[in-house]
PDB file of C-alpha atoms in Angstrom:
ATOM      1  CA  PRO Q  25      55.516  42.361   9.998  1.00 91.00           C
ATOM      2  CA  LEU Q  26      52.841  40.253  11.239  1.00 94.00           C
ATOM      3  CA  GLU Q  27      51.037  38.237   8.803  1.00 94.00           C
ATOM      4  CA  SER Q  28      48.566  36.166   9.328  1.00 94.00           C
ATOM      5  CA  HIS Q  29      44.875  34.925   7.463  1.00 94.00           C
ATOM      6  CA  LEU Q  30      41.818  35.548   9.060  1.00 96.00           C
ATOM      7  CA  GLY Q  31      38.123  34.645   9.047  1.00 93.00           C
ATOM      8  CA  LYS Q  32      34.585  35.709  10.566  1.00 92.00           C
ATOM      9  CA  TYR Q  33      32.923  33.497  12.166  1.00 91.00           C
ATOM     10  CA  ARG Q  34      29.604  33.812  15.468  1.00 91.00           C
ATOM     11  CA  ASP Q  35      30.808  32.820  18.432  1.00 91.00           C
ATOM     12  CA  GLY Q  36      27.709  31.137  20.994  1.00 92.00           C
ATOM     13  CA  SER Q  37      25.898  34.378  21.493  1.00 94.00           C
ATOM     14  CA  GLY Q  38      25.762  35.194  17.813  1.00 93.00           C
ATOM     15  CA  GLU Q  39      28.699  38.140  18.488  1.00 92.00           C
ATOM     16  CA  ARG Q  40      30.685  38.601  15.905  1.00 93.00           C
ATOM     17  CA  ARG Q  41      34.620  37.486  15.888  1.00 93.00           C
ATOM     18  CA  VAL Q  42      38.024  37.132  14.126  1.00 94.00           C
ATOM     19  CA  ALA Q  43      40.007  34.188  14.453  1.00 92.00           C
ATOM     20  CA  SER Q  44      43.556  33.871  13.300  1.00 91.00           C
ATOM     21  CA  GLY Q  45      44.425  29.678  10.824  1.00 84.00           C
ATOM     22  CA  ASP Q  46      45.375  28.954   7.973  1.00 76.00           C
ATOM     23  CA  ASP Q  47      41.987  27.496   6.183  1.00 72.00           C
ATOM     24  CA  ALA Q  48      41.197  28.124   2.536  1.00 66.00           C
ATOM     25  CA  PRO Q  49      38.222  30.941   4.220  1.00 77.00           C
ATOM     26  CA  ASN Q  50      39.891  32.791   5.760  1.00 91.00           C
ATOM     27  CA  LYS Q  51      42.373  35.978   4.002  1.00 93.00           C
ATOM     28  CA  ARG Q  52      45.548  37.050   4.558  1.00 94.00           C
ATOM     29  CA  ALA Q  53      46.163  40.403   6.972  1.00 95.00           C
ATOM     30  CA  LEU Q  54      49.759  41.913   6.993  1.00 96.00           C
ATOM     31  CA  THR Q  55      50.452  44.927   9.784  1.00 96.00           C
ATOM     32  CA  TYR Q  56      53.366  46.435  10.386  1.00 96.00           C
ATOM     33  CA  ILE Q  57      54.766  47.370  13.775  1.00 93.00           C
ATOM     34  CA  ASP Q  58      57.300  50.701  12.997  1.00 88.00           C
ATOM     35  CA  LYS Q  59      57.913  52.526  16.537  1.00 85.00           C
ATOM     36  CA  VAL Q  60      57.378  50.938  19.975  1.00 86.00           C
ATOM     37  CA  GLN Q  61      57.500  53.702  23.082  1.00 90.00           C
ATOM     38  CA  TRP Q  62      58.164  51.392  26.261  1.00 89.00           C
ATOM     39  CA  LEU Q  63      56.117  52.170  28.821  1.00 88.00           C
ATOM     40  CA  ARG Q  64      56.166  50.106  32.433  1.00 85.00           C
ATOM     41  CA  ALA Q  65      53.783  47.709  32.394  1.00 84.00           C
ATOM     42  CA  THR Q  66      52.513  48.083  28.087  1.00 87.00           C
ATOM     43  CA  SER Q  67      53.965  49.727  25.165  1.00 89.00           C
ATOM     44  CA  LEU Q  68      52.557  52.381  22.338  1.00 90.00           C
ATOM     45  CA  LEU Q  69      52.996  50.994  19.017  1.00 93.00           C
ATOM     46  CA  GLU Q  70      52.695  52.377  15.842  1.00 93.00           C
ATOM     47  CA  ILE Q  71      50.941  50.193  13.142  1.00 94.00           C
ATOM     48  CA  ARG Q  72      50.740  50.231   9.475  1.00 93.00           C
ATOM     49  CA  ILE Q  73      47.824  47.794   8.059  1.00 93.00           C
ATOM     50  CA  GLU Q  74      48.056  46.882   4.642  1.00 91.00           C
ATOM     51  CA  THR Q  75      45.457  44.649   4.610  1.00 91.00           C
ATOM     52  CA  GLY Q  76      42.043  46.365   6.471  1.00 90.00           C
ATOM     53  CA  ARG Q  77      40.935  43.248   7.675  1.00 94.00           C
ATOM     54  CA  MET Q  78      37.944  43.041  10.186  1.00 95.00           C
ATOM     55  CA  HIS Q  79      40.028  43.530  14.020  1.00 96.00           C
ATOM     56  CA  GLN Q  80      43.331  42.812  12.105  1.00 97.00           C
ATOM     57  CA  ILE Q  81      45.226  44.403  14.864  1.00 97.00           C
ATOM     58  CA  ARG Q  82      43.422  43.693  18.241  1.00 96.00           C
ATOM     59  CA  VAL Q  83      43.230  38.991  16.150  1.00 96.00           C
ATOM     60  CA  GLN Q  84      47.622  39.934  15.851  1.00 96.00           C
ATOM     61  CA  THR Q  85      48.625  41.368  18.637  1.00 95.00           C
ATOM     62  CA  ALA Q  86      46.168  39.835  21.008  1.00 95.00           C
ATOM     63  CA  ASP Q  87      47.938  36.390  18.914  1.00 94.00           C
ATOM     64  CA  ALA Q  88      51.267  37.552  19.149  1.00 93.00           C
ATOM     65  CA  GLY Q  89      50.897  37.490  22.931  1.00 91.00           C
ATOM     66  CA  HIS Q  90      50.704  41.444  23.524  1.00 90.00           C
ATOM     67  CA  PRO Q  91      46.465  41.899  23.661  1.00 93.00           C
ATOM     68  CA  VAL Q  92      45.518  45.626  22.970  1.00 94.00           C
ATOM     69  CA  VAL Q  93      44.616  47.273  26.386  1.00 91.00           C
ATOM     70  CA  GLY Q  94      41.050  47.216  27.025  1.00 91.00           C
ATOM     71  CA  ASP Q  95      39.726  45.574  25.230  1.00 93.00           C
ATOM     72  CA  ALA Q  96      37.533  43.106  26.072  1.00 90.00           C
ATOM     73  CA  LYS Q  97      36.639  40.289  23.065  1.00 93.00           C
ATOM     74  CA  TYR Q  98      40.532  39.744  22.354  1.00 94.00           C
ATOM     75  CA  GLY Q  99      42.937  40.983  25.500  1.00 93.00           C
ATOM     76  CA  ARG Q 100      42.932  39.852  28.658  1.00 89.00           C
ATOM     77  CA  ARG Q 101      40.369  41.254  31.896  1.00 86.00           C
ATOM     78  CA  ALA Q 102      43.201  40.554  33.952  1.00 88.00           C
ATOM     79  CA  LEU Q 103      46.037  41.962  32.350  1.00 85.00           C
ATOM     80  CA  ASP Q 104      44.534  44.991  32.385  1.00 86.00           C
ATOM     81  CA  ALA Q 105      43.747  44.432  36.163  1.00 86.00           C
ATOM     82  CA  ALA Q 106      47.099  43.780  36.443  1.00 87.00           C
ATOM     83  CA  LEU Q 107      47.492  47.888  35.250  1.00 84.00           C
ATOM     84  CA  GLU Q 108      45.740  49.353  38.231  1.00 81.00           C
ATOM     85  CA  LEU Q 109      45.297  52.438  35.524  1.00 80.00           C
ATOM     86  CA  PRO Q 110      43.325  55.893  37.435  1.00 70.00           C
ATOM     87  CA  MET Q 111      39.674  54.988  35.384  1.00 74.00           C
ATOM     88  CA  ARG Q 112      38.440  52.758  32.484  1.00 77.00           C
ATOM     89  CA  PRO Q 113      39.963  53.722  29.242  1.00 78.00           C
ATOM     90  CA  GLY Q 114      38.322  52.233  27.286  1.00 86.00           C
ATOM     91  CA  LEU Q 115      39.417  50.233  24.110  1.00 92.00           C
ATOM     92  CA  CYS Q 116      43.680  51.826  23.767  1.00 92.00           C
ATOM     93  CA  LEU Q 117      43.302  52.216  19.576  1.00 94.00           C
ATOM     94  CA  HIS Q 118      44.123  54.671  17.912  1.00 95.00           C
ATOM     95  CA  ALA Q 119      43.604  55.593  14.444  1.00 93.00           C
ATOM     96  CA  CYS Q 120      46.207  58.629  14.133  1.00 92.00           C
ATOM     97  CA  ALA Q 121      46.241  58.881  10.940  1.00 92.00           C
ATOM     98  CA  LEU Q 122      44.336  57.551   7.960  1.00 90.00           C
ATOM     99  CA  GLN Q 123      44.926  57.696   3.895  1.00 88.00           C
ATOM    100  CA  LEU Q 124      42.376  56.627   1.992  1.00 87.00           C
ATOM    101  CA  GLU Q 125      42.074  57.157  -2.195  1.00 88.00           C
ATOM    102  CA  LEU Q 126      39.193  58.486  -2.954  1.00 86.00           C
ATOM    103  CA  GLY Q 127      38.031  59.544  -6.460  1.00 90.00           C
ATOM    104  CA  GLY Q 128      40.510  59.292  -8.007  1.00 92.00           C
ATOM    105  CA  ARG Q 129      42.189  62.576  -5.089  1.00 95.00           C
ATOM    106  CA  SER Q 130      44.632  62.229  -1.637  1.00 95.00           C
ATOM    107  CA  LEU Q 131      42.454  62.649   1.440  1.00 93.00           C
ATOM    108  CA  ASP Q 132      44.717  62.200   4.878  1.00 95.00           C
ATOM    109  CA  VAL Q 133      42.971  62.459   7.723  1.00 95.00           C
ATOM    110  CA  SER Q 134      44.523  62.576  11.403  1.00 96.00           C
ATOM    111  CA  ALA Q 135      43.066  62.592  15.618  1.00 96.00           C
ATOM    112  CA  PRO Q 136      45.075  62.965  18.280  1.00 94.00           C
ATOM    113  CA  LEU Q 137      44.955  60.793  21.394  1.00 90.00           C
ATOM    114  CA  PRO Q 138      42.059  60.755  23.384  1.00 89.00           C
ATOM    115  CA  GLU Q 139      42.435  62.677  27.050  1.00 87.00           C
ATOM    116  CA  SER Q 140      41.002  59.158  28.116  1.00 84.00           C
ATOM    117  CA  PHE Q 141      44.401  57.603  26.101  1.00 86.00           C
ATOM    118  CA  GLU Q 142      47.055  60.179  27.169  1.00 86.00           C
ATOM    119  CA  ALA Q 143      46.336  59.701  30.671  1.00 83.00           C
ATOM    120  CA  VAL Q 144      47.108  55.645  30.431  1.00 84.00           C
ATOM    121  CA  ILE Q 145      50.587  56.886  28.779  1.00 86.00           C
ATOM    122  CA  THR Q 146      51.482  58.764  31.669  1.00 85.00           C
ATOM    123  CA  ALA Q 147      50.176  56.229  34.334  1.00 84.00           C
ATOM    124  CA  GLN Q 148      52.602  53.781  32.871  1.00 83.00           C
ATOM    125  CA  SER Q 149      55.414  55.894  32.457  1.00 81.00           C
TER     126      SER Q 149
END
């Protein structure tokens, strides 16, 4: 699992960002990587979060040296450019399934990968 403490701040332009650290106001974030499919220059991850912090997956994977493809805020533009993708897919982070408790009832929602993500996977296979 990836475990860290995340805290919000505003950068010089006033944009909200998140950083990891052990400072007292930071909140614990716990992320599990359940499945990995290795592609040519990237990996397809199935991630489950135990906590729900702002930008949790993006910050923790970037801190681990594996930023989300297309992440202009926490990623690496040079790394994205080196992938030589046929298009700009945007942030390659997708909630394929959500499980929520709402009003004492369980709600399960799922969604297929967007076509642009499928194109990234195909280009990297």
